[in-house]
């Protein structure tokens, strides 16, 4: 009896094996002709009530399509070629853009549609349940208002701008008039300002909706900056106050300008004061017969021309109409300002103070100014102004800043500095960033909404530090399992629309809990809900790439994207304690094709630091067989382990991993850890150690390994092939070849030399060439060109403002003079990456041909040696 069952089990197992192999054999090989079947999910949006989602499917080879889907019923509507879906607050209505019909308003209950062929801008208002649409009509625009409850339309001619307050009252400008439209009285128009000679613009309501401000342009001579009047309208009294700089003593030599912040006018919290920008009317001549580059100026020439004269910088001021008081917040001495959240104080500083210097963000002395009295005092000397290094609390009571390895805070009321993190048992200085320059923190999202707690990150965990006692509480336990927790900032919008002179502040209400993102070192990821009792409630977590979470504004409904290297992205939904639900699976046809696999490999750098890399094995991988391999280099890449790579010929850099692992290649993406002063040698060491790890697996054809990189990866690629013969072919895009000339070159994109890139950021040379000339030469491709024996295909865009194309051309000429095999492609109208689809495909094919010729020995891949 035992023998029978053993035999039966044998035959059953054999049958299942045969069926499995049969199923595998039935899967097709992906070819370039099949790429058109793949699409990517883009622009997903969740309706405020949490009942509907919209998303676009983007096809590199076909027509994009907009979908709108009911989360509960799965009812789905499709709109080919359309995009930009927006929902009304009640979830009944949505708008989208149709390239042929213009703006479309769709009723999700009846299916009825309305079209606005020439729509320029539109906005839903939940308070009055209306949609306002600004339309183009030749030289004259008009406004259409649809009362959504009755579908009644109201049209208003000659409207160039509109703004809706939180009560649903509309302000409109015709350019020569400003009128108010109140829905409750049938949109009867009331004119509040009128002038035949000058235009009204920049309508802006106060937070309460009680006050409206706007500008009126004043005609000025062409050689001077434009000037404006400010109107302040009190909706309750129906009166206007007007500020004209020419009629004031303090602004008599200044012009009021809409520039200097993303909002031309901003109200104080109580709506009784208006913040605006002013500028000296004198403008520099735009064209001259020559330029004078003077080493005595604080800034390099182009920067100095733009920012070197404080007179020509827009500066912030505040006006209180009730008593006519005007205070200049920004001044010649300290032109830059940052307003606190309550707009009662401002940090004032001068970015020229410590110039010349060689960081991207200049340090500055910080003065705190009282907006009411104008009194100011110095609170910080030589403080970093880099993004994330300084901020404010959500109530405006504290300024926080990173300094000497700790987060510190300044109590505005007590005029007192306090170290918030000195007693933490872990370091909060980022050990992963690995750039040159001053130490940076892991970060801080800000404060609790009541200003009671400051929030800080270490490498893995989130800390809440009570300000009054400095007692710290760790709310996650990521260090134990090597999982990094962070607050999902996308779910916590900034308090105010950020401007150039305001802190970017988010409000975290602990009483509602916090949604956290979690990422493991192995690539696992997901989301948790932290509750005030300390519990972490899992929304989703696993060995997938979970990202792009959104929450419905008025419901406890979330959507997110889930994917892995072998599983196409899915649009998922989760609500409270319910299990995650699949809303949409992309690329279902992919299951018909053979696909590659991805795994993490580990290796060490020259100092024994443990590193990771991604190894993609080819579709239909056969154990024991050896394959050619392409190594893609750039700083850290292992975090992409769960990213799904869609095969395409339309990438901006001519390389997509899936196009290679679907056609018999291994693809390796190694992480690089840098020693300061040795960026090239660090890349060489890490890449070779990663390659050696794959070699020991016995799966790679050791004489058929290629290397590719773009930008800084292009620099690394070009340097590596001057130091080793491991690689049979190389491709470099937009690469930096001569570190010394690049250090001194003047970049058009960032109007200054590249010194900061080397001394404080990616270049990782924390010294100038004059301090260590040999180090710059040692780690550069150009001076080492004679050692290169690897055939190189390089490319650049002639309009690249980041790394000039001449860098690639110089290396090409050096290799040419040395008799080294190389081809250089210069794209005439392209920049740092390739934007034109036809040229993206051209570069992709040329790159592939280059590798196929040298790594697969396909001799037909090159014609006369050119791909």
PDB file of N, CA, C and O in Angstrom, residues 131-188:
ATOM      1  N   UNK A 131     -19.545  75.921  -9.877  1.00  0.00           N
ATOM      2  CA  UNK A 131     -18.327  75.820 -10.670  1.00  0.00           C
ATOM      3  C   UNK A 131     -18.159  77.122 -11.427  1.00  0.00           C
ATOM      4  O   UNK A 131     -19.086  77.583 -12.104  1.00  0.00           O
ATOM      5  N   UNK A 132     -16.980  77.737 -11.298  1.00  0.00           N
ATOM      6  CA  UNK A 132     -16.666  78.963 -12.043  1.00  0.00           C
ATOM      7  C   UNK A 132     -15.651  78.617 -13.123  1.00  0.00           C
ATOM      8  O   UNK A 132     -14.649  77.957 -12.849  1.00  0.00           O
ATOM      9  N   UNK A 133     -15.942  79.044 -14.355  1.00  0.00           N
ATOM     10  CA  UNK A 133     -15.075  78.736 -15.500  1.00  0.00           C
ATOM     11  C   UNK A 133     -14.723  80.031 -16.217  1.00  0.00           C
ATOM     12  O   UNK A 133     -15.622  80.769 -16.670  1.00  0.00           O
ATOM     13  N   UNK A 134     -13.426  80.304 -16.319  1.00  0.00           N
ATOM     14  CA  UNK A 134     -12.962  81.459 -17.086  1.00  0.00           C
ATOM     15  C   UNK A 134     -12.661  80.987 -18.502  1.00  0.00           C
ATOM     16  O   UNK A 134     -11.910  80.029 -18.707  1.00  0.00           O
ATOM     17  N   UNK A 135     -13.250  81.670 -19.486  1.00  0.00           N
ATOM     18  CA  UNK A 135     -13.157  81.242 -20.888  1.00  0.00           C
ATOM     19  C   UNK A 135     -12.486  82.302 -21.753  1.00  0.00           C
ATOM     20  O   UNK A 135     -12.648  83.502 -21.519  1.00  0.00           O
ATOM     21  N   UNK A 136     -11.769  81.818 -22.758  1.00  0.00           N
ATOM     22  CA  UNK A 136     -11.131  82.716 -23.725  1.00  0.00           C
ATOM     23  C   UNK A 136     -12.104  82.974 -24.868  1.00  0.00           C
ATOM     24  O   UNK A 136     -12.744  82.050 -25.371  1.00  0.00           O
ATOM     25  N   UNK A 137     -12.188  84.223 -25.289  1.00  0.00           N
ATOM     26  CA  UNK A 137     -13.080  84.562 -26.403  1.00  0.00           C
ATOM     27  C   UNK A 137     -12.427  85.667 -27.221  1.00  0.00           C
ATOM     28  O   UNK A 137     -12.733  86.848 -27.070  1.00  0.00           O
ATOM     29  N   UNK A 138     -11.496  85.268 -28.090  1.00  0.00           N
ATOM     30  CA  UNK A 138     -10.757  86.249 -28.871  1.00  0.00           C
ATOM     31  C   UNK A 138      -9.936  87.130 -27.955  1.00  0.00           C
ATOM     32  O   UNK A 138      -9.148  86.664 -27.145  1.00  0.00           O
ATOM     33  N   UNK A 139     -10.133  88.437 -28.054  1.00  0.00           N
ATOM     34  CA  UNK A 139      -9.388  89.378 -27.208  1.00  0.00           C
ATOM     35  C   UNK A 139     -10.083  89.630 -25.882  1.00  0.00           C
ATOM     36  O   UNK A 139      -9.587  90.359 -25.039  1.00  0.00           O
ATOM     37  N   UNK A 140     -11.272  89.029 -25.696  1.00  0.00           N
ATOM     38  CA  UNK A 140     -12.050  89.285 -24.490  1.00  0.00           C
ATOM     39  C   UNK A 140     -12.423  87.970 -23.818  1.00  0.00           C
ATOM     40  O   UNK A 140     -12.999  87.090 -24.451  1.00  0.00           O
ATOM     41  N   UNK A 141     -12.107  87.827 -22.533  1.00  0.00           N
ATOM     42  CA  UNK A 141     -12.460  86.635 -21.781  1.00  0.00           C
ATOM     43  C   UNK A 141     -13.807  86.828 -21.099  1.00  0.00           C
ATOM     44  O   UNK A 141     -14.272  87.959 -20.898  1.00  0.00           O
ATOM     45  N   UNK A 142     -14.439  85.703 -20.762  1.00  0.00           N
ATOM     46  CA  UNK A 142     -15.707  85.799 -20.035  1.00  0.00           C
ATOM     47  C   UNK A 142     -15.776  84.695 -18.991  1.00  0.00           C
ATOM     48  O   UNK A 142     -15.103  83.662 -19.093  1.00  0.00           O
ATOM     49  N   UNK A 143     -16.598  84.923 -17.968  1.00  0.00           N
ATOM     50  CA  UNK A 143     -16.749  83.992 -16.854  1.00  0.00           C
ATOM     51  C   UNK A 143     -18.121  83.340 -16.908  1.00  0.00           C
ATOM     52  O   UNK A 143     -19.128  84.019 -17.076  1.00  0.00           O
ATOM     53  N   UNK A 144     -18.122  82.010 -16.759  1.00  0.00           N
ATOM     54  CA  UNK A 144     -19.367  81.263 -16.649  1.00  0.00           C
ATOM     55  C   UNK A 144     -19.448  80.650 -15.258  1.00  0.00           C
ATOM     56  O   UNK A 144     -18.488  80.013 -14.804  1.00  0.00           O
ATOM     57  N   UNK A 145     -20.570  80.851 -14.595  1.00  0.00           N
ATOM     58  CA  UNK A 145     -20.805  80.245 -13.283  1.00  0.00           C
ATOM     59  C   UNK A 145     -21.976  79.277 -13.417  1.00  0.00           C
ATOM     60  O   UNK A 145     -23.038  79.654 -13.939  1.00  0.00           O
ATOM     61  N   UNK A 146     -21.762  78.040 -12.974  1.00  0.00           N
ATOM     62  CA  UNK A 146     -22.823  77.038 -13.010  1.00  0.00           C
ATOM     63  C   UNK A 146     -23.229  76.717 -11.584  1.00  0.00           C
ATOM     64  O   UNK A 146     -22.395  76.257 -10.784  1.00  0.00           O
ATOM     65  N   UNK A 147     -24.476  76.968 -11.240  1.00  0.00           N
ATOM     66  CA  UNK A 147     -25.009  76.558  -9.942  1.00  0.00           C
ATOM     67  C   UNK A 147     -25.310  75.064 -10.054  1.00  0.00           C
ATOM     68  O   UNK A 147     -26.262  74.661 -10.734  1.00  0.00           O
ATOM     69  N   UNK A 148     -24.499  74.235  -9.434  1.00  0.00           N
ATOM     70  CA  UNK A 148     -24.577  72.797  -9.665  1.00  0.00           C
ATOM     71  C   UNK A 148     -25.875  72.172  -9.172  1.00  0.00           C
ATOM     72  O   UNK A 148     -26.326  71.155  -9.702  1.00  0.00           O
ATOM     73  N   UNK A 149     -26.513  72.760  -8.182  1.00  0.00           N
ATOM     74  CA  UNK A 149     -27.760  72.193  -7.666  1.00  0.00           C
ATOM     75  C   UNK A 149     -28.917  72.385  -8.638  1.00  0.00           C
ATOM     76  O   UNK A 149     -29.856  71.590  -8.689  1.00  0.00           O
ATOM     77  N   UNK A 150     -28.866  73.452  -9.453  1.00  0.00           N
ATOM     78  CA  UNK A 150     -29.956  73.745 -10.392  1.00  0.00           C
ATOM     79  C   UNK A 150     -29.505  73.669 -11.847  1.00  0.00           C
ATOM     80  O   UNK A 150     -30.345  73.720 -12.747  1.00  0.00           O
ATOM     81  N   UNK A 151     -28.178  73.580 -12.048  1.00  0.00           N
ATOM     82  CA  UNK A 151     -27.572  73.571 -13.391  1.00  0.00           C
ATOM     83  C   UNK A 151     -27.825  74.880 -14.145  1.00  0.00           C
ATOM     84  O   UNK A 151     -27.715  74.944 -15.375  1.00  0.00           O
ATOM     85  N   UNK A 152     -28.179  75.924 -13.407  1.00  0.00           N
ATOM     86  CA  UNK A 152     -28.394  77.223 -14.031  1.00  0.00           C
ATOM     87  C   UNK A 152     -27.059  77.908 -14.294  1.00  0.00           C
ATOM     88  O   UNK A 152     -26.145  77.844 -13.481  1.00  0.00           O
ATOM     89  N   UNK A 153     -26.953  78.556 -15.457  1.00  0.00           N
ATOM     90  CA  UNK A 153     -25.708  79.209 -15.861  1.00  0.00           C
ATOM     91  C   UNK A 153     -25.837  80.727 -15.782  1.00  0.00           C
ATOM     92  O   UNK A 153     -26.893  81.293 -16.068  1.00  0.00           O
ATOM     93  N   UNK A 154     -24.744  81.352 -15.413  1.00  0.00           N
ATOM     94  CA  UNK A 154     -24.654  82.814 -15.395  1.00  0.00           C
ATOM     95  C   UNK A 154     -23.379  83.191 -16.149  1.00  0.00           C
ATOM     96  O   UNK A 154     -22.291  82.646 -15.864  1.00  0.00           O
ATOM     97  N   UNK A 155     -23.464  84.109 -17.112  1.00  0.00           N
ATOM     98  CA  UNK A 155     -22.301  84.544 -17.881  1.00  0.00           C
ATOM     99  C   UNK A 155     -21.978  86.006 -17.593  1.00  0.00           C
ATOM    100  O   UNK A 155     -22.890  86.847 -17.479  1.00  0.00           O
ATOM    101  N   UNK A 156     -20.694  86.297 -17.493  1.00  0.00           N
ATOM    102  CA  UNK A 156     -20.224  87.660 -17.236  1.00  0.00           C
ATOM    103  C   UNK A 156     -19.096  87.967 -18.222  1.00  0.00           C
ATOM    104  O   UNK A 156     -18.095  87.237 -18.284  1.00  0.00           O
ATOM    105  N   UNK A 157     -19.261  89.012 -18.995  1.00  0.00           N
ATOM    106  CA  UNK A 157     -18.326  89.337 -20.067  1.00  0.00           C
ATOM    107  C   UNK A 157     -17.124  90.142 -19.574  1.00  0.00           C
ATOM    108  O   UNK A 157     -17.174  90.781 -18.521  1.00  0.00           O
ATOM    109  N   UNK A 158     -16.087  90.111 -20.378  1.00  0.00           N
ATOM    110  CA  UNK A 158     -14.886  90.928 -20.178  1.00  0.00           C
ATOM    111  C   UNK A 158     -14.213  90.673 -18.827  1.00  0.00           C
ATOM    112  O   UNK A 158     -13.707  91.597 -18.194  1.00  0.00           O
ATOM    113  N   UNK A 159     -14.185  89.427 -18.399  1.00  0.00           N
ATOM    114  CA  UNK A 159     -13.535  89.067 -17.134  1.00  0.00           C
ATOM    115  C   UNK A 159     -12.145  88.512 -17.431  1.00  0.00           C
ATOM    116  O   UNK A 159     -11.981  87.611 -18.258  1.00  0.00           O
ATOM    117  N   UNK A 160     -11.135  89.054 -16.779  1.00  0.00           N
ATOM    118  CA  UNK A 160      -9.782  88.549 -16.986  1.00  0.00           C
ATOM    119  C   UNK A 160      -9.269  87.751 -15.780  1.00  0.00           C
ATOM    120  O   UNK A 160      -8.277  87.029 -15.881  1.00  0.00           O
ATOM    121  N   UNK A 161      -9.962  87.855 -14.639  1.00  0.00           N
ATOM    122  CA  UNK A 161      -9.480  87.198 -13.434  1.00  0.00           C
ATOM    123  C   UNK A 161     -10.635  87.064 -12.452  1.00  0.00           C
ATOM    124  O   UNK A 161     -11.534  87.908 -12.416  1.00  0.00           O
ATOM    125  N   UNK A 162     -10.636  85.975 -11.659  1.00  0.00           N
ATOM    126  CA  UNK A 162     -11.633  85.839 -10.603  1.00  0.00           C
ATOM    127  C   UNK A 162     -11.015  85.162  -9.396  1.00  0.00           C
ATOM    128  O   UNK A 162     -10.004  84.466  -9.491  1.00  0.00           O
ATOM    129  N   UNK A 163     -11.646  85.362  -8.241  1.00  0.00           N
ATOM    130  CA  UNK A 163     -11.209  84.721  -6.997  1.00  0.00           C
ATOM    131  C   UNK A 163     -12.450  84.492  -6.140  1.00  0.00           C
ATOM    132  O   UNK A 163     -13.321  85.366  -6.048  1.00  0.00           O
ATOM    133  N   UNK A 164     -12.562  83.303  -5.511  1.00  0.00           N
ATOM    134  CA  UNK A 164     -13.719  82.951  -4.698  1.00  0.00           C
ATOM    135  C   UNK A 164     -13.296  82.845  -3.234  1.00  0.00           C
ATOM    136  O   UNK A 164     -12.298  82.181  -2.924  1.00  0.00           O
ATOM    137  N   UNK A 165     -14.043  83.482  -2.339  1.00  0.00           N
ATOM    138  CA  UNK A 165     -13.716  83.334  -0.921  1.00  0.00           C
ATOM    139  C   UNK A 165     -14.415  82.104  -0.335  1.00  0.00           C
ATOM    140  O   UNK A 165     -15.183  81.422  -1.024  1.00  0.00           O
ATOM    141  N   UNK A 166     -14.141  81.815   0.942  1.00  0.00           N
ATOM    142  CA  UNK A 166     -14.665  80.582   1.522  1.00  0.00           C
ATOM    143  C   UNK A 166     -16.175  80.620   1.764  1.00  0.00           C
ATOM    144  O   UNK A 166     -16.759  79.610   2.153  1.00  0.00           O
ATOM    145  N   UNK A 167     -16.796  81.760   1.520  1.00  0.00           N
ATOM    146  CA  UNK A 167     -18.259  81.850   1.616  1.00  0.00           C
ATOM    147  C   UNK A 167     -18.921  81.739   0.252  1.00  0.00           C
ATOM    148  O   UNK A 167     -20.157  81.802   0.145  1.00  0.00           O
ATOM    149  N   UNK A 168     -18.132  81.625  -0.786  1.00  0.00           N
ATOM    150  CA  UNK A 168     -18.685  81.500  -2.126  1.00  0.00           C
ATOM    151  C   UNK A 168     -18.861  82.807  -2.857  1.00  0.00           C
ATOM    152  O   UNK A 168     -19.387  82.824  -3.977  1.00  0.00           O
ATOM    153  N   UNK A 169     -18.445  83.924  -2.269  1.00  0.00           N
ATOM    154  CA  UNK A 169     -18.549  85.226  -2.946  1.00  0.00           C
ATOM    155  C   UNK A 169     -17.410  85.343  -3.955  1.00  0.00           C
ATOM    156  O   UNK A 169     -16.251  85.052  -3.640  1.00  0.00           O
ATOM    157  N   UNK A 170     -17.731  85.757  -5.164  1.00  0.00           N
ATOM    158  CA  UNK A 170     -16.729  85.895  -6.209  1.00  0.00           C
ATOM    159  C   UNK A 170     -16.323  87.349  -6.376  1.00  0.00           C
ATOM    160  O   UNK A 170     -17.166  88.250  -6.377  1.00  0.00           O
ATOM    161  N   UNK A 171     -15.024  87.543  -6.524  1.00  0.00           N
ATOM    162  CA  UNK A 171     -14.500  88.842  -6.947  1.00  0.00           C
ATOM    163  C   UNK A 171     -14.023  88.651  -8.377  1.00  0.00           C
ATOM    164  O   UNK A 171     -13.350  87.665  -8.685  1.00  0.00           O
ATOM    165  N   UNK A 172     -14.397  89.571  -9.269  1.00  0.00           N
ATOM    166  CA  UNK A 172     -13.953  89.484 -10.658  1.00  0.00           C
ATOM    167  C   UNK A 172     -13.322  90.799 -11.074  1.00  0.00           C
ATOM    168  O   UNK A 172     -13.677  91.866 -10.564  1.00  0.00           O
ATOM    169  N   UNK A 173     -12.371  90.691 -11.978  1.00  0.00           N
ATOM    170  CA  UNK A 173     -11.741  91.899 -12.529  1.00  0.00           C
ATOM    171  C   UNK A 173     -11.906  91.893 -14.033  1.00  0.00           C
ATOM    172  O   UNK A 173     -11.677  90.876 -14.696  1.00  0.00           O
ATOM    173  N   UNK A 174     -12.319  93.038 -14.569  1.00  0.00           N
ATOM    174  CA  UNK A 174     -12.375  93.209 -16.017  1.00  0.00           C
ATOM    175  C   UNK A 174     -11.118  93.916 -16.528  1.00  0.00           C
ATOM    176  O   UNK A 174     -10.989  94.160 -17.724  1.00  0.00           O
ATOM    177  N   UNK A 175     -10.240  94.228 -15.607  1.00  0.00           N
ATOM    178  CA  UNK A 175      -9.078  95.030 -15.942  1.00  0.00           C
ATOM    179  C   UNK A 175      -9.294  96.479 -15.585  1.00  0.00           C
ATOM    180  O   UNK A 175      -8.377  97.159 -15.126  1.00  0.00           O
ATOM    181  N   UNK A 176     -10.519  96.943 -15.783  1.00  0.00           N
ATOM    182  CA  UNK A 176     -10.848  98.336 -15.495  1.00  0.00           C
ATOM    183  C   UNK A 176     -11.856  98.455 -14.366  1.00  0.00           C
ATOM    184  O   UNK A 176     -12.146  99.555 -13.903  1.00  0.00           O
ATOM    185  N   UNK A 177     -12.418  97.330 -13.955  1.00  0.00           N
ATOM    186  CA  UNK A 177     -13.354  97.319 -12.827  1.00  0.00           C
ATOM    187  C   UNK A 177     -13.127  96.066 -11.989  1.00  0.00           C
ATOM    188  O   UNK A 177     -12.699  95.032 -12.500  1.00  0.00           O
ATOM    189  N   UNK A 178     -13.425  96.199 -10.702  1.00  0.00           N
ATOM    190  CA  UNK A 178     -13.491  95.034  -9.827  1.00  0.00           C
ATOM    191  C   UNK A 178     -14.904  94.973  -9.276  1.00  0.00           C
ATOM    192  O   UNK A 178     -15.431  95.975  -8.785  1.00  0.00           O
ATOM    193  N   UNK A 179     -15.524  93.785  -9.406  1.00  0.00           N
ATOM    194  CA  UNK A 179     -16.906  93.627  -8.956  1.00  0.00           C
ATOM    195  C   UNK A 179     -17.013  92.429  -8.032  1.00  0.00           C
ATOM    196  O   UNK A 179     -16.198  91.501  -8.100  1.00  0.00           O
ATOM    197  N   UNK A 180     -18.035  92.440  -7.185  1.00  0.00           N
ATOM    198  CA  UNK A 180     -18.354  91.304  -6.324  1.00  0.00           C
ATOM    199  C   UNK A 180     -19.644  90.658  -6.810  1.00  0.00           C
ATOM    200  O   UNK A 180     -20.599  91.362  -7.177  1.00  0.00           O
ATOM    201  N   UNK A 181     -19.668  89.329  -6.804  1.00  0.00           N
ATOM    202  CA  UNK A 181     -20.849  88.562  -7.193  1.00  0.00           C
ATOM    203  C   UNK A 181     -21.225  87.667  -6.024  1.00  0.00           C
ATOM    204  O   UNK A 181     -20.435  86.828  -5.590  1.00  0.00           O
ATOM    205  N   UNK A 182     -22.446  87.854  -5.504  1.00  0.00           N
ATOM    206  CA  UNK A 182     -22.887  87.059  -4.361  1.00  0.00           C
ATOM    207  C   UNK A 182     -23.924  86.040  -4.815  1.00  0.00           C
ATOM    208  O   UNK A 182     -25.002  86.418  -5.301  1.00  0.00           O
ATOM    209  N   UNK A 183     -23.620  84.740  -4.680  1.00  0.00           N
ATOM    210  CA  UNK A 183     -24.576  83.707  -5.130  1.00  0.00           C
ATOM    211  C   UNK A 183     -25.946  83.835  -4.483  1.00  0.00           C
ATOM    212  O   UNK A 183     -26.964  83.562  -5.121  1.00  0.00           O
ATOM    213  N   UNK A 184     -25.993  84.247  -3.224  1.00  0.00           N
ATOM    214  CA  UNK A 184     -27.261  84.275  -2.486  1.00  0.00           C
ATOM    215  C   UNK A 184     -28.236  85.324  -3.021  1.00  0.00           C
ATOM    216  O   UNK A 184     -29.433  85.259  -2.749  1.00  0.00           O
ATOM    217  N   UNK A 185     -27.746  86.308  -3.764  1.00  0.00           N
ATOM    218  CA  UNK A 185     -28.677  87.296  -4.326  1.00  0.00           C
ATOM    219  C   UNK A 185     -28.700  87.220  -5.853  1.00  0.00           C
ATOM    220  O   UNK A 185     -28.905  88.218  -6.544  1.00  0.00           O
ATOM    221  N   UNK A 186     -28.460  85.992  -6.357  1.00  0.00           N
ATOM    222  CA  UNK A 186     -28.584  85.780  -7.796  1.00  0.00           C
ATOM    223  C   UNK A 186     -27.446  86.346  -8.604  1.00  0.00           C
ATOM    224  O   UNK A 186     -27.619  86.677  -9.774  1.00  0.00           O
ATOM    225  N   UNK A 187     -26.272  86.483  -7.977  1.00  0.00           N
ATOM    226  CA  UNK A 187     -25.062  86.949  -8.655  1.00  0.00           C
ATOM    227  C   UNK A 187     -25.223  88.370  -9.210  1.00  0.00           C
ATOM    228  O   UNK A 187     -24.677  88.709 -10.263  1.00  0.00           O
ATOM    229  N   UNK A 188     -25.974  89.190  -8.508  1.00  0.00           N
ATOM    230  CA  UNK A 188     -26.058  90.602  -8.895  1.00  0.00           C
ATOM    231  C   UNK A 188     -24.683  91.234  -8.697  1.00  0.00           C
ATOM    232  O   UNK A 188     -24.032  91.050  -7.672  1.00  0.00           O
TER     233      UNK A 188
END
